[in-house]
Amino acid sequence: MTVIKELTADRLAEQLLAVQEGNQKNTRLDGWFYIQEIRMETLQALRASGKPLPPRVLLHAKLFEAVCRQLPLSIHPGEIFAGTQDDAFARSYALINPDFRVETFSGYCDPMAVYNDITPAPELGITAERIKKVRDFWAQEEFARTLNEAYAPTGLATREAVYFVEQVTGHTIADFQPALAKGLAALAAEAAQKGAGADGESKSFYEAMVIVLNAVMHLAERYADLAGTMAAKEKNLIRRADLERIAATCRKVPRNGAENLFEAMQAFILLWMGMALEQSPNPYAFSVGNLDRILQPYYAKSKGLKNESAIELARHLLALFNVGDRNWAISQNIMVGGRDELGKDLTCDMTFIVLEAFYKSNYPQPALSVKLHSKTPKALHDALEPFFATPGSVTPSFFNDDVLFEVLRRKGIREQDIPQYAIAGCQEPLIMGRESGNTTNSWLNLAKILELTIHGGKSAISGKQIGLDYKQMSLNPEHPLQDMAAFRQAFWKQLDHFLPQMEKAANACTRALALLPVPFLSAFMGGLQTGRDMRDVTVQGTKYNAAGCLIHGLSVAADSFAALQYLHDHEPTHLCDLPQALLKRFQGYDELHAVCLAAPKYGNDDDTVDAFAVNLTHEVSLRVGRLKNPWGNAFLPDWSTPSTHLLYGYWVGATPDGRNARNMLGYGIDPTWGTNRRGLPPRIMSMHKLDYCDFTGGYASHIGLRRSMFKKNAPGSMIQALREYVIAPLFGYAPGAHKGGFYVYLNIDSAEHLRKILKNPRRMVPSGIYIMRIHGTFVNFLDLSPAIQEDIIKRLELDCTCAQGGI
Amino acid sequence: MSQPAASRRLMVCDIGFTCDIDGPGQRMIIYLKGCNLCCPWCALPETISPQPELLFYANRVSQPEIAIHACPHAAIVMRDGQLIRTRHICDACSGRECLQSKLSAFEWVGNETSVNELVAMAERYRPFFGQQGGITIGGGEPTCQYGSVRRLLSLLKQKHFSTVMETNGTHHRLPELFPDIDLVLIDLKHPDNGVCKAVTRQGNTTVLKNIHTRFQQKRPLRVRIPLVPGFNDDPATLNAFGRVLSGIGRLAVEIIPFHRRGEVKWNALGKVMPFVSRETPAPEAARLAAEHLVRYGLAASTLY
């Protein structure tokens, strides 16, 4: 067993500083390019051998093996563990990066776009010719061609963001627990045994699995050799001991089971690295699950390891998730806390250790989520206090097990699997190691559908015919808004027109991705039991499988229907003018605009408009749920908009709610910015009218709070105030409360403060890092594009989604 | 015995939610209409009149001709490049056609609401109040609608809500309400009876008497002092506050620094904010004032 008693907290913290320093200097990320080149050369060599190529899954296993054997390795100053995911990431990949522009963002659908990221560096031997050679090779391969063919038929509908589709490489939570406990050698032996009794594709898959598991064991050996060589040359005796410890540990794990916390963390890092290498160049949104539960057995076995040292070890583990010098969101998520199916709380020592590590490090990555339930112990709440009390600190997003368990039941998850749910990236609940959710497979824009309904299928942005015309929707072209019932029917017709198109295109992306099997990841996703790759579209390789649909524009659509109804009931003459007013972006229609803006708005506990939101969420969820992925499983409605409410709003003209053309849509299930005028309680009451169990794919919601809300007379502490006034009524823990929602993230700050920071960042934030949350991820506020910064600020303005601080 | 209809309804200006400002915890605050004082620095001047009324925000108008057109009685006119509202036309108007325009420049304040409706609303929002939050009745001056407020407080207490009242303390029967109020927030504008009467229309004799009564009952009470530059922030006046209040006992006192956020509402009412000082006390001034009072044995602090 690795000797761990010399791992003192002070020494580990010192080492971590060196790691962080090294990260900040790592401004090039070239590993992914080497990986693509190794794969290319391996494939070329196999083809040149004249022998028939092996089945696809075996072929990919061999490519993976070549990467594990040939990729240049290094151990940087301060590192006490071997392994990195830096080599798997292309430089620009991030949910939100500083170059993000609403006007130009087109999604990550071009597999060749990644080659725009790498700049030639002749001093490293990376010449323009070398880059071109690799790019040209992969551009001709089947995956790129097939994916382009999947996008081709979508045309204007995706260009103008009626819907969008993508191949989902990430958003998966591998279950490394068996590998940590038993070691890869045992799993490989099991795979070999199952392969011997299998035939056809299963046989190939098991053979592939043996190859990839052995490849990662070989990667560990290479690290052990490297560490040993470095140790022999190292003059500093303490550092030499570090390197010798790495060498000894990598010879043991992940080949064998881990026996203490240090070994478990080292094994985890190498497993993670293997998974990331297989997914290169885009391993974003791979998530860990409940890290506290995963590591607790090994912490319990770590006799002599002090709590402070365990915290510093956890900080070294968290450093794995910070890729190079970037502070950008890559949606890799870690959870702690929660309960089991009987309601027993599962908080453990590692829960507090992981939380403390997050707080101390305050890295922009990975994201942190905490599972709560009605009996979450006070100690866990108390441990959350510093996150919220410290401006610019990372803060966890919250999940409500009590309601989420019900949602998962409705989704068809077996009772014993439910407590193993984890967040796949931002807020999508999937079962760790058992569910391939393809969560971001499709994206739907209800506001654009509404626009096309009003204008007879013509885009208000481009004027082009995209959807059904008036005749096809059975609407009077002269006065399409005259009959409200007919108009609502037309909206559903327009939606039903696009849903099958979206389904077809999304499935084409999924089929394209099946050309890139992932036997290593599949080994931790149930592949050992099913004998199938998790991307194989012919047979289901994971226990649960679905496709996601992120639905945008709830508040704009609900408010627009309410405004139309209001006009119909009170100002019917205005209805005739409305389509033209919308096309003119309300210019010359100020009176009508005023009426539209004054109509009831979702988020104020007003039944007249909330009823439209209820109807929309239920009906759209039902319709999306009827779509089928290539395995015949349902699409899951996910009412979240990971900053895409800006993007999708950019492609929507003016809407009847008074929102002007190209303005952002509402975030997730939240009210549109600036329309929740009555404070937080009425807003939550509006949301509680929705059936949260409809949101089987998840949903997003943000609450912005002003720090002054907690200034005076808070009952004991900030987290207690948060729990009593926000979490308890929101999640249904308060006596008499509605059943409640299951997700929220918070930003506690103020618009004025953030504007001051932007005005004078050096003085206000000397460290250069001021963490805020966007959707499921942390971001360095200072690193964001102006549009995203403004989105965060707006959602913290007093008349927006904040709890009011008094009149 | 059934209550008379008048005591079952209240003229409500607005209902909002605040946290740890209008009493402990998260609270639903009912701003009632009507006040027997007219403090020149009032931040909520739309609560002074007991009657419903129209506010006109000229600063919210982007197209003046539309606002002018919205009133068929010519109450809105353009004069010297500025939109002017003739208030007495609005006061006499029953058609209120301007509200049909839905322009945000026109705002109607004052809705008669039944006590039962308010209690039902409190019940609806009960899960948000936690252990300490609840209902705050403010205004305006709640005791201007004494009978209905008494009934509202009684019903709220029957249903075990935490109740807070923000009052100017001038009503001589205020102590009769005390049993149903968990925390009383009484304003004391000035320690001198004559100055109080001259500036706010009412002296402070009853206010001090009511403070004394509540204090004697040993039930939660906070005295609130609006710190108004040039009116009550000089050392001599602060000393007088200290003497008067400490003469009652070791009271909890909160200093609320004057701000000008109400000015826009004075203008929307067609009035000029009577208090002309441009100066607003710095947070430091409020803190020093509180420290001043602490020297008199008072438990003084600042609200913001």
Coordinates of N, CA and C in Angstrom, one line a residue, chain A residues 649-797:
Chain A
G649 N -32.7 33.8 -28.7 CA -33.5 35.0 -28.8 C -33.0 35.9 -29.9
Y650 N -31.7 35.8 -30.2 CA -31.1 36.6 -31.3 C -31.8 36.3 -32.7
W651 N -32.3 35.1 -32.8 CA -33.0 34.7 -34.0 C -34.5 34.8 -34.0
V652 N -35.0 35.4 -33.0 CA -36.5 35.6 -32.9 C -36.8 37.1 -33.0
G653 N -37.8 37.4 -33.9 CA -38.3 38.7 -34.0 C -39.0 39.2 -32.8
A654 N -39.6 40.4 -32.9 CA -40.4 40.9 -31.8 C -41.6 40.0 -31.5
T655 N -42.0 39.9 -30.3 CA -43.0 38.9 -29.8 C -44.2 39.7 -29.1
P656 N -45.4 39.1 -29.1 CA -46.5 39.8 -28.6 C -46.4 40.2 -27.1
D657 N -45.5 39.6 -26.4 CA -45.3 40.0 -25.0 C -44.6 41.4 -24.8
G658 N -44.2 41.9 -26.0 CA -43.6 43.3 -25.9 C -42.1 43.2 -26.0
R659 N -41.6 41.9 -26.0 CA -40.1 41.7 -26.1 C -39.7 42.1 -27.6
N660 N -38.6 42.9 -27.7 CA -38.3 43.3 -29.1 C -37.4 42.3 -29.8
A661 N -37.3 42.5 -31.1 CA -36.5 41.5 -31.9 C -35.1 41.3 -31.4
R662 N -34.7 40.1 -31.5 CA -33.3 39.7 -31.2 C -32.9 39.8 -29.7
N663 N -33.9 40.3 -28.9 CA -33.6 40.3 -27.4 C -33.6 38.8 -26.9
M664 N -33.0 38.6 -25.8 CA -32.9 37.3 -25.2 C -34.2 36.8 -24.8
L665 N -34.3 35.4 -24.7 CA -35.5 34.8 -24.2 C -35.3 34.6 -22.7
G666 N -36.3 34.1 -22.0 CA -36.2 33.8 -20.6 C -35.3 32.7 -20.4
Y667 N -34.6 32.6 -19.2 CA -33.7 31.5 -18.9 C -34.5 30.3 -18.3
G668 N -34.4 29.2 -18.9 CA -35.0 28.0 -18.3 C -36.5 28.1 -18.1
I669 N -36.9 27.9 -16.9 CA -38.4 28.1 -16.6 C -38.6 29.4 -15.9
D670 N -37.6 30.3 -15.9 CA -37.7 31.5 -15.2 C -38.5 32.5 -16.0
P671 N -39.0 33.6 -15.3 CA -39.7 34.6 -16.1 C -38.7 35.4 -16.9
T672 N -39.2 36.0 -18.0 CA -38.3 36.9 -18.8 C -37.7 38.0 -17.9
W673 N -36.5 38.3 -18.3 CA -35.8 39.4 -17.5 C -36.7 40.6 -17.4
G674 N -36.8 41.1 -16.1 CA -37.5 42.4 -15.9 C -39.0 42.3 -15.8
T675 N -39.6 41.1 -15.9 CA -41.0 41.0 -15.8 C -41.5 40.5 -14.5
N676 N -40.6 40.0 -13.6 CA -41.1 39.5 -12.3 C -40.9 40.7 -11.4
R677 N -42.1 41.4 -11.2 CA -42.0 42.7 -10.5 C -42.4 42.6 -9.0
R678 N -42.9 41.4 -8.6 CA -43.4 41.3 -7.3 C -42.5 40.6 -6.3
G679 N -41.3 40.3 -6.7 CA -40.4 39.7 -5.8 C -40.3 38.2 -5.9
L680 N -39.5 37.6 -5.0 CA -39.2 36.2 -5.1 C -40.4 35.3 -4.8
P681 N -41.1 35.5 -3.7 CA -42.2 34.5 -3.4 C -43.3 34.4 -4.5
P682 N -43.8 35.5 -5.1 CA -44.7 35.3 -6.2 C -44.1 34.5 -7.3
R683 N -42.8 34.8 -7.6 CA -42.2 34.1 -8.7 C -42.1 32.6 -8.5
I684 N -41.8 32.2 -7.2 CA -41.7 30.8 -6.9 C -43.1 30.2 -7.0
M685 N -44.1 31.0 -6.6 CA -45.5 30.4 -6.6 C -45.9 30.2 -8.1
S686 N -45.5 31.1 -9.0 CA -45.8 30.8 -10.4 C -45.1 29.6 -10.9
M687 N -43.9 29.4 -10.5 CA -43.2 28.2 -11.0 C -43.8 26.9 -10.4
H688 N -44.3 27.0 -9.2 CA -44.9 25.8 -8.5 C -46.2 25.4 -9.2
K689 N -46.7 26.2 -10.0 CA -47.9 25.7 -10.8 C -47.6 24.7 -11.9
L690 N -46.3 24.8 -12.3 CA -45.8 23.8 -13.3 C -45.7 22.4 -12.7
D691 N -45.9 21.4 -13.5 CA -45.6 20.0 -13.0 C -44.2 19.7 -13.2
Y692 N -43.4 19.8 -12.1 CA -42.0 19.5 -12.3 C -41.7 18.1 -12.8
C693 N -42.6 17.2 -12.5 CA -42.4 15.8 -12.9 C -42.5 15.7 -14.5
D694 N -43.0 16.7 -15.1 CA -43.0 16.7 -16.6 C -41.5 16.9 -17.1
F695 N -40.6 17.4 -16.3 CA -39.3 17.7 -16.8 C -38.3 16.6 -16.5
T696 N -38.6 15.5 -17.2 CA -37.8 14.3 -17.0 C -36.4 14.4 -17.5
G697 N -36.1 15.4 -18.4 CA -34.8 15.7 -18.8 C -34.1 16.7 -17.9
G698 N -34.8 17.3 -17.0 CA -34.3 18.4 -16.2 C -34.9 19.7 -16.5
Y699 N -34.5 20.7 -15.8 CA -34.8 22.1 -16.1 C -33.8 23.0 -15.4
A700 N -33.9 24.3 -15.8 CA -32.9 25.3 -15.3 C -33.7 26.4 -14.6
S701 N -33.1 26.9 -13.5 CA -33.7 28.1 -12.9 C -32.6 28.8 -12.1
H702 N -32.6 30.0 -12.1 CA -31.6 30.8 -11.4 C -32.3 31.8 -10.5
I703 N -31.8 32.0 -9.3 CA -32.3 33.0 -8.4 C -31.1 34.0 -8.1
G704 N -31.3 35.2 -8.4 CA -30.3 36.2 -8.1 C -30.8 36.9 -6.8
L705 N -29.9 37.0 -5.8 CA -30.2 37.6 -4.5 C -29.2 38.6 -4.2
R706 N -29.7 39.7 -3.6 CA -28.8 40.7 -3.2 C -28.2 40.4 -1.8
R707 N -26.9 40.7 -1.7 CA -26.2 40.3 -0.4 C -26.9 41.1 0.8
S708 N -27.5 42.2 0.5 CA -28.1 43.0 1.6 C -29.3 42.3 2.2
M709 N -29.8 41.3 1.4 CA -31.0 40.6 1.9 C -30.6 39.8 3.2
F710 N -29.4 39.6 3.4 CA -29.0 38.8 4.6 C -28.3 39.6 5.6
K711 N -28.3 40.9 5.4 CA -27.5 41.8 6.3 C -28.0 41.8 7.7
K712 N -29.3 41.9 7.9 CA -29.8 42.2 9.2 C -30.7 41.1 9.7
N713 N -30.6 40.8 11.0 CA -31.5 39.9 11.7 C -31.7 38.6 11.1
A714 N -30.8 38.1 10.2 CA -30.9 36.8 9.6 C -31.0 35.8 10.8
P715 N -31.8 34.8 10.6 CA -31.9 33.8 11.7 C -30.7 32.9 11.9
G716 N -29.7 33.5 12.5 CA -28.5 32.7 12.8 C -27.4 32.9 11.8
S717 N -27.6 32.5 10.6 CA -26.5 32.6 9.6 C -27.1 32.8 8.2
M718 N -26.2 33.0 7.3 CA -26.7 33.3 5.9 C -27.3 32.0 5.3
I719 N -26.7 30.9 5.5 CA -27.2 29.7 4.9 C -28.6 29.3 5.5
Q720 N -28.7 29.6 6.8 CA -30.1 29.4 7.4 C -31.1 30.3 6.8
A721 N -30.7 31.5 6.5 CA -31.7 32.4 5.9 C -32.0 31.9 4.5
L722 N -31.0 31.5 3.8 CA -31.2 31.0 2.4 C -32.1 29.8 2.5
R723 N -31.9 28.9 3.4 CA -32.7 27.7 3.5 C -34.1 28.0 3.9
E724 N -34.3 28.9 4.8 CA -35.7 29.2 5.3 C -36.5 30.0 4.2
Y725 N -35.8 31.0 3.6 CA -36.6 31.9 2.7 C -36.6 31.5 1.3
V726 N -35.6 30.7 0.9 CA -35.5 30.4 -0.5 C -35.6 28.9 -0.8
I727 N -34.7 28.1 -0.2 CA -34.7 26.7 -0.5 C -35.9 26.0 0.1
A728 N -36.3 26.2 1.3 CA -37.4 25.5 1.9 C -38.7 25.7 1.1
P729 N -39.1 26.9 0.8 CA -40.3 27.1 0.0 C -40.1 26.6 -1.4
L730 N -38.9 26.8 -2.0 CA -38.7 26.4 -3.4 C -38.7 24.8 -3.5
F731 N -38.1 24.1 -2.6 CA -38.0 22.7 -2.7 C -39.1 22.0 -1.9
G732 N -40.0 22.7 -1.3 CA -41.1 22.1 -0.6 C -40.8 21.6 0.8
Y733 N -39.8 22.1 1.4 CA -39.4 21.6 2.8 C -40.2 22.3 3.8
A734 N -40.7 23.5 3.5 CA -41.4 24.3 4.5 C -42.7 23.7 4.8
P735 N -43.2 23.8 6.0 CA -44.5 23.3 6.3 C -45.6 23.9 5.5
G736 N -46.4 23.1 4.8 CA -47.5 23.7 4.0 C -47.1 24.1 2.6
A737 N -45.8 23.9 2.3 CA -45.3 24.3 1.0 C -45.8 23.3 -0.1
H738 N -45.8 23.9 -1.3 CA -46.1 23.1 -2.5 C -45.0 22.0 -2.6
K739 N -45.2 20.9 -3.3 CA -44.2 19.8 -3.4 C -42.8 20.3 -3.8
G740 N -42.8 21.3 -4.7 CA -41.5 21.9 -4.9 C -40.7 21.5 -6.1
G741 N -39.7 22.3 -6.5 CA -38.9 22.0 -7.6 C -37.7 21.1 -7.3
F742 N -36.8 20.9 -8.2 CA -35.7 20.0 -7.9 C -34.4 20.6 -8.3
Y743 N -34.3 21.8 -8.8 CA -33.0 22.4 -9.2 C -33.0 23.9 -9.0
V744 N -31.9 24.4 -8.6 CA -31.7 25.9 -8.6 C -30.2 26.2 -8.5
Y745 N -29.8 27.3 -9.1 CA -28.5 27.8 -8.8 C -28.7 29.3 -8.4
L746 N -27.8 29.8 -7.6 CA -27.9 31.1 -7.1 C -26.7 32.0 -7.4
N747 N -27.0 33.2 -7.6 CA -25.9 34.2 -7.6 C -26.2 35.2 -6.6
I748 N -25.4 35.4 -5.6 CA -25.6 36.4 -4.6 C -24.7 37.6 -4.8
D749 N -25.2 38.6 -5.3 CA -24.4 39.7 -5.6 C -25.3 40.9 -5.9
S750 N -24.8 41.9 -6.6 CA -25.7 42.9 -7.1 C -25.2 43.5 -8.4
A751 N -26.1 44.0 -9.2 CA -25.8 44.5 -10.5 C -24.8 45.6 -10.3
E752 N -25.0 46.5 -9.3 CA -24.1 47.6 -9.2 C -22.7 47.2 -8.9
H753 N -22.6 46.2 -8.0 CA -21.3 45.7 -7.6 C -20.6 45.1 -8.9
L754 N -21.3 44.3 -9.7 CA -20.6 43.7 -10.8 C -20.2 44.8 -11.8
R755 N -21.0 45.8 -12.0 CA -20.7 46.9 -12.9 C -19.4 47.6 -12.4
K756 N -19.3 47.8 -11.1 CA -18.1 48.4 -10.5 C -16.9 47.5 -10.8
I757 N -17.1 46.2 -10.7 CA -15.9 45.3 -11.0 C -15.5 45.5 -12.4
L758 N -16.5 45.5 -13.3 CA -16.1 45.7 -14.7 C -15.4 47.0 -15.0
K759 N -15.8 48.0 -14.3 CA -15.2 49.3 -14.5 C -13.7 49.3 -14.0
N760 N -13.5 48.6 -12.9 CA -12.1 48.7 -12.4 C -11.7 47.3 -11.9
P761 N -11.5 46.4 -12.8 CA -11.3 45.0 -12.4 C -10.0 44.8 -11.6
R762 N -9.0 45.5 -11.9 CA -7.7 45.3 -11.2 C -7.8 45.7 -9.7
R763 N -8.5 46.8 -9.5 CA -8.6 47.2 -8.1 C -9.6 46.4 -7.3
M764 N -10.7 46.1 -8.0 CA -11.8 45.3 -7.3 C -11.5 43.9 -7.2
V765 N -10.8 43.3 -8.1 CA -10.5 41.9 -8.1 C -9.0 41.6 -8.4
P766 N -8.2 41.9 -7.4 CA -6.7 41.7 -7.7 C -6.3 40.3 -8.2
S767 N -7.0 39.3 -7.7 CA -6.7 38.0 -8.2 C -7.0 37.7 -9.6
G768 N -7.8 38.5 -10.2 CA -8.2 38.3 -11.6 C -9.3 37.2 -11.8
I769 N -9.7 36.6 -10.7 CA -10.8 35.6 -10.8 C -11.9 35.9 -9.8
Y770 N -13.1 36.1 -10.4 CA -14.3 36.4 -9.7 C -15.4 35.5 -10.2
I771 N -15.6 34.5 -9.4 CA -16.5 33.4 -9.9 C -17.9 33.7 -9.8
M772 N -18.6 33.5 -10.9 CA -20.1 33.6 -10.9 C -20.6 32.3 -11.5
R773 N -21.9 32.1 -11.4 CA -22.5 30.9 -12.0 C -23.2 31.3 -13.3
I774 N -23.1 30.5 -14.3 CA -24.0 30.5 -15.4 C -24.5 29.1 -15.6
H775 N -25.8 29.0 -15.6 CA -26.3 27.7 -15.8 C -25.6 26.7 -14.9
G776 N -25.2 25.5 -15.3 CA -24.6 24.5 -14.4 C -23.1 24.7 -14.1
T777 N -22.6 25.8 -14.6 CA -21.1 25.9 -14.5 C -20.7 27.2 -13.8
F778 N -19.4 27.1 -13.3 CA -18.8 28.3 -12.8 C -18.1 29.0 -14.0
V779 N -18.0 30.3 -13.9 CA -17.3 31.1 -14.9 C -16.5 32.1 -14.2
N780 N -15.4 32.5 -14.7 CA -14.7 33.7 -14.2 C -15.4 34.9 -14.9
F781 N -16.1 35.7 -14.1 CA -16.9 36.8 -14.6 C -16.0 37.7 -15.5
L782 N -14.8 37.8 -15.1 CA -13.9 38.7 -15.9 C -13.5 38.2 -17.3
D783 N -13.7 36.9 -17.4 CA -13.2 36.2 -18.7 C -14.4 36.1 -19.7
L784 N -15.5 36.7 -19.4 CA -16.7 36.4 -20.3 C -16.8 37.5 -21.4
S785 N -17.5 37.1 -22.4 CA -17.8 38.1 -23.4 C -18.8 39.1 -22.9
P786 N -18.9 40.3 -23.4 CA -19.8 41.4 -22.8 C -21.2 40.9 -22.8
A787 N -21.7 40.2 -23.8 CA -23.1 39.8 -23.8 C -23.4 38.9 -22.6
I788 N -22.5 38.0 -22.3 CA -22.8 37.1 -21.2 C -22.7 37.8 -19.8
Q789 N -21.7 38.7 -19.8 CA -21.6 39.5 -18.5 C -22.9 40.3 -18.3
E790 N -23.4 40.9 -19.4 CA -24.6 41.7 -19.2 C -25.8 40.8 -18.8
D791 N -25.8 39.6 -19.3 CA -26.9 38.6 -18.9 C -26.9 38.4 -17.4
I792 N -25.7 38.1 -16.9 CA -25.5 37.9 -15.5 C -26.0 39.1 -14.7
I793 N -25.5 40.3 -15.1 CA -25.8 41.5 -14.4 C -27.3 41.8 -14.4
K794 N -27.9 41.6 -15.6 CA -29.4 41.9 -15.7 C -30.2 41.0 -14.7
R795 N -29.7 39.8 -14.6 CA -30.5 38.9 -13.8 C -30.3 39.1 -12.3
L796 N -29.4 40.1 -12.0 CA -29.2 40.5 -10.6 C -29.8 41.9 -10.3
E797 N -30.4 42.5 -11.3 CA -31.0 43.8 -11.0 C -32.2 43.7 -10.1

